Amino acid sequence: MGPNLTVEVLVTPESRRLSMEDDIRTGLTADPRFIPPVWFYDEVGSRLFDEITRLPEYYLTRAERGILADRSAEIVERAGADTLVEIGSGTSDKTRLLLDAMAAAGTLHSVVLLDISEEVLREAAGQLVDRYGVDVHAVVGDLRSDLDKLPGGGRQLWAFLGSTIGNFGPAERHQLLTGFGNAMRPSDHLLLGTDLEKDPARLLAAYDDAEGVTAAFNLNVLSVLNDALNADFDRQRFEHRAVWNTGERWIEMRLRSREAQLVDVGALDLSVELGAGEEVLTEISAKFDRHALPGELGAAGLPAVASWADRAGDFLLTLAGSGTH
Ligand code: SAH
Ligand code: AVI
């Protein structure tokens, strides 16, 4: 029998709509208003993110890929895993470096992928089956609620790459990491990618690129809400903003209303009155202190085992165990 591709859909169109309605009602009636970043990733948003990863200003993906190119054999050996579980997998592009290393070591048995973005997930999963000839179990789900529904089995290396962990605030981050620890078994490991603190000018350029791809990615969330919730956001009346929050050590992406306006969200029966210059927070992207990270992981029951930075010190990969419970 050949390798199997299984696609399990935990987020149905109906449950996605309910969860979006909940998030958007809460976010657009809050002060200040916000839209959770999970809703960026419809098919267009996922393609735009992929374009971002190739921008000259967006060093994160290149830096992480460089570490993986140099260190995957060592990471895989230390983790001793036969199953790769990738959370928020997207195109799973960099992940191939880990899978190549597992295949070279003769230990690659199967792959599990979890992402909210169904089209991109299906495409990535299909490509991995073809390339590696192993079983791939793709789960369309929400990493905030579905970690415990992932298939067990094998010695697992969980990969949470790209600094996606930074898109969650401190409390949610702790909850998420604790959720990883609870869903993993004692012999499993977590490989966590984190963007490190650096000159704010470089950060601002990475989140406000010259070509305007990040602006298009940010504004696309308005089209997502128009389509899914029958809202009437006019993208022309908003502008992209990237701001470094010095106190919190994170980048904020915001959408600024160019003028006073009334926006209708049909599915929520909600009218939102936005002031001229009012900003809606759409994403935080935290930047990490490599010395504080082991403490944060340890507090979530995930003791750090080893870490690797790129030569420029821009990005960090940390391998953590799950052995404290
Ligand atoms: N891991 C890839 C992609 C990072 S982009 C990389 O390192 O380049 C963030 C990914 O997480 C997207 O593919 C997006 O669809 C997914 N994602 C964001 N929020 C999610 C959520 N709540 N549940 C599941 N997937 C989510
Ligand atoms: C997915 N995530 C880690 C990206 C980031 O850098 O925070 C999303 C992104 N936002 C703007 N550009 C890229």
Tab-separated table of C-alpha atoms and ligand atoms in Angstrom:
chain	number	residue	atom	x	y	z
A	1	MET	CA	0.000	0.000	0.000
A	2	GLY	CA	1.231	3.510	-0.834
A	3	PRO	CA	1.375	6.457	1.546
A	4	ASN	CA	-1.904	7.987	2.687
A	5	LEU	CA	-3.024	11.587	2.642
A	6	THR	CA	-5.771	12.197	5.184
A	7	VAL	CA	-7.472	15.571	5.485
A	8	GLU	CA	-9.545	16.049	8.611
A	9	VAL	CA	-11.726	19.148	8.722
A	10	LEU	CA	-12.421	20.251	12.308
A	11	VAL	CA	-13.334	23.796	11.285
A	12	THR	CA	-16.427	23.534	9.116
A	13	PRO	CA	-17.721	26.610	7.267
A	14	GLU	CA	-20.429	26.851	9.931
A	15	SER	CA	-18.114	26.619	12.966
A	16	ARG	CA	-15.676	29.022	11.274
A	17	ARG	CA	-18.448	31.568	10.802
A	18	LEU	CA	-19.617	31.233	14.422
A	19	SER	CA	-16.105	31.619	15.777
A	20	MET	CA	-15.466	34.598	13.491
A	21	GLU	CA	-18.742	36.218	14.533
A	22	ASP	CA	-17.756	35.831	18.155
A	23	ASP	CA	-14.263	37.248	17.634
A	24	ILE	CA	-15.417	40.162	15.501
A	25	ARG	CA	-18.304	41.175	17.746
A	26	THR	CA	-15.926	41.219	20.712
A	27	GLY	CA	-13.140	42.977	18.822
A	28	LEU	CA	-15.130	45.674	17.069
A	29	THR	CA	-17.041	46.665	20.184
A	30	ALA	CA	-13.914	46.798	22.386
A	31	ASP	CA	-12.029	49.962	23.259
A	32	PRO	CA	-9.576	50.134	21.521
A	33	ARG	CA	-10.989	47.978	18.745
A	34	PHE	CA	-9.164	44.894	17.470
A	35	ILE	CA	-9.474	42.073	14.937
A	36	PRO	CA	-7.692	38.797	15.865
A	37	PRO	CA	-4.977	37.922	13.286
A	38	VAL	CA	-6.305	34.397	12.696
A	39	TRP	CA	-8.771	35.948	10.228
A	40	PHE	CA	-6.000	37.204	7.901
A	41	TYR	CA	-5.587	33.739	6.465
A	42	ASP	CA	-8.192	33.128	3.799
A	43	GLU	CA	-6.678	31.885	0.552
A	44	VAL	CA	-5.702	35.402	-0.588
A	45	GLY	CA	-4.232	36.233	2.830
A	46	SER	CA	-2.174	33.036	2.878
A	47	ARG	CA	-0.778	33.812	-0.594
A	48	LEU	CA	0.044	37.365	0.514
A	49	PHE	CA	1.846	36.024	3.593
A	50	ASP	CA	3.841	33.740	1.329
A	51	GLU	CA	4.824	36.796	-0.739
A	52	ILE	CA	5.841	38.604	2.462
A	53	THR	CA	8.283	35.791	3.281
A	54	ARG	CA	10.216	36.631	0.091
A	55	LEU	CA	10.403	40.417	0.622
A	56	PRO	CA	13.866	41.916	1.131
A	57	GLU	CA	12.723	43.627	4.350
A	58	TYR	CA	11.153	40.490	5.891
A	59	TYR	CA	14.300	38.822	7.245
A	60	LEU	CA	12.446	36.377	9.550
A	61	THR	CA	11.846	33.548	7.096
A	62	ARG	CA	15.335	33.710	5.597
A	63	ALA	CA	16.953	33.747	9.042
A	64	GLU	CA	14.912	30.769	10.258
A	65	ARG	CA	15.558	28.865	7.035
A	66	GLY	CA	19.289	29.500	7.467
A	67	ILE	CA	19.273	27.997	10.965
A	68	LEU	CA	17.295	24.988	9.755
A	69	ALA	CA	19.674	24.510	6.807
A	70	ASP	CA	22.636	24.416	9.209
A	71	ARG	CA	21.110	22.605	12.173
A	72	SER	CA	18.307	20.289	11.115
A	73	ALA	CA	20.427	17.126	11.396
A	74	GLU	CA	21.389	18.044	14.961
A	75	ILE	CA	17.841	19.071	15.905
A	76	VAL	CA	16.387	15.855	14.561
A	77	GLU	CA	18.999	13.754	16.297
A	78	ARG	CA	18.380	15.440	19.649
A	79	ALA	CA	14.619	15.099	19.304
A	80	GLY	CA	14.869	11.425	18.305
A	81	ALA	CA	11.479	11.695	16.616
A	82	ASP	CA	9.843	9.675	13.854
A	83	THR	CA	6.767	11.904	13.448
A	84	LEU	CA	6.767	15.595	12.637
A	85	VAL	CA	3.759	17.569	13.890
A	86	GLU	CA	3.633	21.084	12.466
A	87	ILE	CA	1.332	23.704	13.976
A	88	GLY	CA	0.284	26.682	11.820
A	89	SER	CA	2.065	24.930	8.970
A	90	GLY	CA	1.141	27.191	6.014
A	91	THR	CA	3.133	26.068	2.964
A	92	SER	CA	5.428	23.846	5.139
A	93	ASP	CA	8.263	25.132	3.012
A	94	LYS	CA	11.061	25.438	5.604
A	95	THR	CA	9.761	22.279	7.252
A	96	ARG	CA	11.223	20.295	4.380
A	97	LEU	CA	14.671	20.891	5.859
A	98	LEU	CA	13.605	19.025	9.001
A	99	LEU	CA	11.908	16.308	6.969
A	100	ASP	CA	14.973	15.930	4.730
A	101	ALA	CA	17.073	15.433	7.863
A	102	MET	CA	14.646	12.860	9.280
A	103	ALA	CA	14.537	11.050	5.927
A	104	ALA	CA	18.353	11.065	5.730
A	105	ALA	CA	18.540	9.594	9.234
A	106	GLY	CA	16.020	6.944	8.182
A	107	THR	CA	13.621	7.894	10.971
A	108	LEU	CA	10.812	9.660	9.104
A	109	HIS	CA	7.561	7.746	9.583
A	110	SER	CA	4.709	10.247	9.278
A	111	VAL	CA	3.700	13.898	9.291
A	112	VAL	CA	0.819	15.735	10.960
A	113	LEU	CA	-0.084	19.283	9.866
A	114	LEU	CA	-2.502	21.710	11.523
A	115	ASP	CA	-3.623	24.964	9.929
A	116	ILE	CA	-6.769	27.064	9.693
A	117	SER	CA	-6.233	27.809	5.999
A	118	GLU	CA	-7.664	24.814	4.139
A	119	GLU	CA	-6.505	25.430	0.548
A	120	VAL	CA	-2.878	26.064	1.446
A	121	LEU	CA	-2.885	23.140	3.892
A	122	ARG	CA	-4.229	20.693	1.281
A	123	GLU	CA	-1.659	21.806	-1.258
A	124	ALA	CA	1.248	21.545	1.208
A	125	ALA	CA	0.107	18.141	2.499
A	126	GLY	CA	-0.189	16.742	-1.035
A	127	GLN	CA	3.312	17.939	-1.873
A	128	LEU	CA	4.770	16.299	1.244
A	129	VAL	CA	3.167	12.928	0.443
A	130	ASP	CA	4.619	13.072	-3.074
A	131	ARG	CA	8.054	14.139	-1.934
A	132	TYR	CA	8.589	11.898	1.088
A	133	GLY	CA	6.299	8.926	0.409
A	134	VAL	CA	5.050	8.853	4.025
A	135	ASP	CA	1.585	9.216	5.557
A	136	VAL	CA	0.473	12.814	6.016
A	137	HIS	CA	-2.463	13.656	8.266
A	138	ALA	CA	-3.620	17.232	7.631
A	139	VAL	CA	-6.006	18.830	10.102
A	140	VAL	CA	-7.969	21.963	9.236
A	141	GLY	CA	-8.337	23.369	12.719
A	142	ASP	CA	-7.707	26.207	15.145
A	143	LEU	CA	-4.523	25.933	17.161
A	144	ARG	CA	-6.241	27.826	19.974
A	145	SER	CA	-8.680	24.965	20.561
A	146	ASP	CA	-7.750	21.846	18.603
A	147	LEU	CA	-4.302	20.723	19.803
A	148	ASP	CA	-5.763	17.869	21.827
A	149	LYS	CA	-7.525	16.527	18.727
A	150	LEU	CA	-4.313	15.804	16.822
A	151	PRO	CA	-3.421	12.148	16.265
A	152	GLY	CA	-0.926	10.680	18.744
A	153	GLY	CA	1.470	7.899	17.877
A	154	GLY	CA	5.186	7.721	17.314
A	155	ARG	CA	7.853	9.880	18.893
A	156	GLN	CA	6.793	13.342	17.911
A	157	LEU	CA	8.670	16.535	17.136
A	158	TRP	CA	6.221	19.429	17.239
A	159	ALA	CA	7.304	22.394	15.127
A	160	PHE	CA	5.825	25.850	15.670
A	161	LEU	CA	7.845	27.980	13.298
A	162	GLY	CA	7.903	31.463	11.833
A	163	SER	CA	7.486	33.225	15.218
A	164	THR	CA	3.727	32.698	14.982
A	165	ILE	CA	3.869	32.365	18.807
A	166	GLY	CA	4.608	36.119	18.794
A	167	ASN	CA	1.161	36.842	17.379
A	168	PHE	CA	-0.327	35.980	20.774
A	169	GLY	CA	-0.269	38.198	23.864
A	170	PRO	CA	1.555	36.996	27.005
A	171	ALA	CA	-1.453	35.341	28.699
A	172	GLU	CA	-2.646	33.615	25.525
A	173	ARG	CA	0.944	32.573	24.803
A	174	HIS	CA	1.256	30.896	28.169
A	175	GLN	CA	-2.052	29.146	27.643
A	176	LEU	CA	-0.980	28.006	24.177
A	177	LEU	CA	2.397	26.674	25.331
A	178	THR	CA	0.739	24.888	28.245
A	179	GLY	CA	-1.678	23.387	25.712
A	180	PHE	CA	1.286	22.094	23.703
A	181	GLY	CA	2.732	20.492	26.831
A	182	ASN	CA	-0.576	18.876	27.695
A	183	ALA	CA	-1.095	17.485	24.203
A	184	MET	CA	2.483	16.164	23.886
A	185	ARG	CA	3.782	13.016	25.531
A	186	PRO	CA	6.895	12.983	27.751
A	187	SER	CA	9.144	11.685	24.961
A	188	ASP	CA	8.011	14.405	22.517
A	189	HIS	CA	9.783	17.686	21.789
A	190	LEU	CA	8.763	21.163	20.666
A	191	LEU	CA	10.799	23.203	18.192
A	192	LEU	CA	9.811	26.831	18.593
A	193	GLY	CA	10.797	29.650	16.211
A	194	THR	CA	10.994	33.145	17.707
A	195	ASP	CA	11.983	36.492	16.266
A	196	LEU	CA	14.484	38.305	18.497
A	197	GLU	CA	14.527	41.939	19.641
A	198	LYS	CA	16.480	44.256	17.355
A	199	ASP	CA	16.722	47.779	15.989
A	200	PRO	CA	13.110	49.062	15.724
A	201	ALA	CA	13.916	50.617	12.313
A	202	ARG	CA	14.510	47.140	10.866
A	203	LEU	CA	11.351	45.843	12.501
A	204	LEU	CA	9.273	48.686	11.119
A	205	ALA	CA	10.622	48.089	7.607
A	206	ALA	CA	9.796	44.369	7.892
A	207	TYR	CA	6.176	45.235	8.736
A	208	ASP	CA	5.777	48.135	6.293
A	209	ASP	CA	7.621	47.075	3.160
A	210	ALA	CA	8.296	49.359	0.195
A	211	GLU	CA	6.219	47.276	-2.224
A	212	GLY	CA	3.140	47.462	-0.006
A	213	VAL	CA	2.621	43.693	0.277
A	214	THR	CA	2.236	43.877	4.067
A	215	ALA	CA	-0.265	46.702	3.626
A	216	ALA	CA	-2.261	44.500	1.220
A	217	PHE	CA	-2.059	41.595	3.708
A	218	ASN	CA	-3.360	43.821	6.512
A	219	LEU	CA	-6.141	45.391	4.409
A	220	ASN	CA	-7.199	41.965	3.096
A	221	VAL	CA	-8.756	41.179	6.470
A	222	LEU	CA	-11.435	43.758	5.630
A	223	SER	CA	-12.305	41.824	2.458
A	224	VAL	CA	-12.445	38.617	4.522
A	225	LEU	CA	-14.998	40.242	6.839
A	226	ASN	CA	-16.965	41.685	3.915
A	227	ASP	CA	-17.268	38.233	2.320
A	228	ALA	CA	-17.859	36.146	5.436
A	229	LEU	CA	-19.931	38.498	7.557
A	230	ASN	CA	-21.610	40.614	4.936
A	231	ALA	CA	-19.762	43.727	6.125
A	232	ASP	CA	-19.275	46.856	4.013
A	233	PHE	CA	-15.705	47.934	4.793
A	234	ASP	CA	-14.299	50.126	2.000
A	235	ARG	CA	-10.578	49.361	1.858
A	236	GLN	CA	-9.848	52.752	0.266
A	237	ARG	CA	-10.952	54.425	3.455
A	238	PHE	CA	-8.320	52.659	5.590
A	239	GLU	CA	-4.546	52.731	5.691
A	240	HIS	CA	-1.969	50.259	6.935
A	241	ARG	CA	0.161	51.200	9.928
A	242	ALA	CA	3.041	49.443	11.666
A	243	VAL	CA	4.079	50.707	15.106
A	244	TRP	CA	6.807	49.537	17.519
A	245	ASN	CA	5.390	49.331	21.036
A	246	THR	CA	8.485	50.001	23.148
A	247	GLY	CA	6.950	49.008	26.490
A	248	GLU	CA	5.505	45.719	25.297
A	249	ARG	CA	8.390	44.878	22.929
A	250	TRP	CA	6.084	44.070	20.039
A	251	ILE	CA	5.146	45.383	16.611
A	252	GLU	CA	1.529	46.371	16.213
A	253	MET	CA	-0.214	46.296	12.860
A	254	ARG	CA	-3.184	48.577	12.740
A	255	LEU	CA	-5.755	49.773	10.212
A	256	ARG	CA	-6.367	53.502	10.465
A	257	SER	CA	-9.681	54.940	9.401
A	258	ARG	CA	-8.865	57.818	7.035
A	259	GLU	CA	-12.107	59.610	7.931
A	260	ALA	CA	-15.109	59.379	10.235
A	261	GLN	CA	-17.287	56.583	8.889
A	262	LEU	CA	-20.001	54.096	9.700
A	263	VAL	CA	-19.351	50.433	8.894
A	264	ASP	CA	-22.112	47.844	8.837
A	265	VAL	CA	-21.459	44.214	9.718
A	266	GLY	CA	-24.622	42.621	8.334
A	267	ALA	CA	-24.267	39.155	9.874
A	268	LEU	CA	-23.805	40.686	13.340
A	269	ASP	CA	-26.474	43.313	12.969
A	270	LEU	CA	-23.772	45.707	14.105
A	271	SER	CA	-22.961	49.281	13.069
A	272	VAL	CA	-19.514	50.513	13.982
A	273	GLU	CA	-18.834	54.225	14.145
A	274	LEU	CA	-15.168	54.881	13.455
A	275	GLY	CA	-13.649	58.284	14.155
A	276	ALA	CA	-11.267	60.019	11.738
A	277	GLY	CA	-7.799	58.609	12.476
A	278	GLU	CA	-9.153	55.849	14.728
A	279	GLU	CA	-6.990	52.731	14.595
A	280	VAL	CA	-8.099	49.106	14.778
A	281	LEU	CA	-5.396	46.717	16.075
A	282	THR	CA	-5.077	43.717	13.747
A	283	GLU	CA	-1.900	41.994	14.958
A	284	ILE	CA	0.817	42.047	17.544
A	285	SER	CA	4.123	40.442	16.684
A	286	ALA	CA	6.207	40.071	19.828
A	287	LYS	CA	10.002	40.148	19.673
A	288	PHE	CA	11.772	37.926	22.159
A	289	ASP	CA	14.717	38.150	24.542
A	290	ARG	CA	16.663	34.931	24.094
A	291	HIS	CA	17.601	34.908	27.776
A	292	ALA	CA	13.978	35.178	28.959
A	293	LEU	CA	12.631	32.461	26.662
A	294	PRO	CA	13.734	29.377	28.650
A	295	GLY	CA	11.893	30.779	31.690
A	296	GLU	CA	8.725	31.284	29.676
A	297	LEU	CA	8.920	27.772	28.222
A	298	GLY	CA	9.748	26.240	31.601
A	299	ALA	CA	6.738	27.946	33.196
A	300	ALA	CA	4.580	26.160	30.627
A	301	GLY	CA	6.124	22.752	31.429
A	302	LEU	CA	8.413	22.762	28.391
A	303	PRO	CA	12.041	22.843	29.596
A	304	ALA	CA	14.438	24.213	26.963
A	305	VAL	CA	16.998	21.639	25.833
A	306	ALA	CA	19.005	23.616	23.273
A	307	SER	CA	18.743	26.720	21.123
A	308	TRP	CA	20.282	27.989	17.902
A	309	ALA	CA	20.419	31.522	16.491
A	310	ASP	CA	21.456	32.667	13.028
A	311	ARG	CA	24.819	34.399	12.701
A	312	ALA	CA	23.272	37.885	12.777
A	313	GLY	CA	21.357	37.023	15.969
A	314	ASP	CA	18.028	37.894	14.363
A	315	PHE	CA	16.062	34.710	14.993
A	316	LEU	CA	16.117	31.824	17.459
A	317	LEU	CA	15.056	28.193	17.299
A	318	THR	CA	14.580	26.513	20.659
A	319	LEU	CA	14.156	22.794	21.264
A	320	ALA	CA	12.168	22.035	24.406
A	321	GLY	CA	11.223	18.793	26.098
A	322	SER	CA	7.805	17.995	27.494
A	323	GLY	CA	9.095	15.948	30.364
A	324	THR	CA	7.765	17.708	33.443
A	325	HIS	CA	4.437	15.932	33.568
B	1	SAH	N1	4.678	28.182	9.678
B	1	SAH	C1	4.734	28.961	8.451
B	1	SAH	C2	3.517	29.887	8.315
B	1	SAH	C3	3.460	31.033	9.289
B	1	SAH	S1	2.092	32.114	8.921
B	1	SAH	C4	6.016	29.747	8.415
B	1	SAH	O1	6.797	29.651	9.349
B	1	SAH	O2	6.256	30.446	7.435
B	1	SAH	C5	0.990	31.661	10.202
B	1	SAH	C6	0.240	30.386	9.848
B	1	SAH	O3	-0.559	30.030	10.961
B	1	SAH	C7	-0.708	30.549	8.656
B	1	SAH	O4	-0.568	29.451	7.788
B	1	SAH	C8	-2.092	30.605	9.294
B	1	SAH	O5	-3.098	30.076	8.457
B	1	SAH	C9	-1.883	29.791	10.547
B	1	SAH	N2	-2.743	30.205	11.657
B	1	SAH	C10	-2.868	31.450	12.184
B	1	SAH	N3	-3.710	31.425	13.235
B	1	SAH	C11	-4.129	30.129	13.356
B	1	SAH	C12	-5.008	29.487	14.236
B	1	SAH	N4	-5.635	30.150	15.223
B	1	SAH	N5	-5.197	28.159	14.090
B	1	SAH	C13	-4.567	27.467	13.099
B	1	SAH	N6	-3.732	28.034	12.228
B	1	SAH	C14	-3.510	29.357	12.347
B	2	AVI	C1	2.805	34.698	10.962
B	2	AVI	N1	3.434	35.789	11.719
B	2	AVI	C2	4.518	35.275	12.556
B	2	AVI	C3	3.832	36.936	10.897
B	2	AVI	C4	4.601	37.960	11.772
B	2	AVI	O1	5.683	38.352	11.363
B	2	AVI	O2	4.122	38.314	12.846
B	2	AVI	C5	2.645	37.591	10.246
B	2	AVI	C6	2.980	38.858	9.548
B	2	AVI	N2	2.425	40.030	9.800
B	2	AVI	C7	2.955	40.930	9.018
B	2	AVI	N3	3.894	40.390	8.295
B	2	AVI	C8	3.922	39.079	8.593
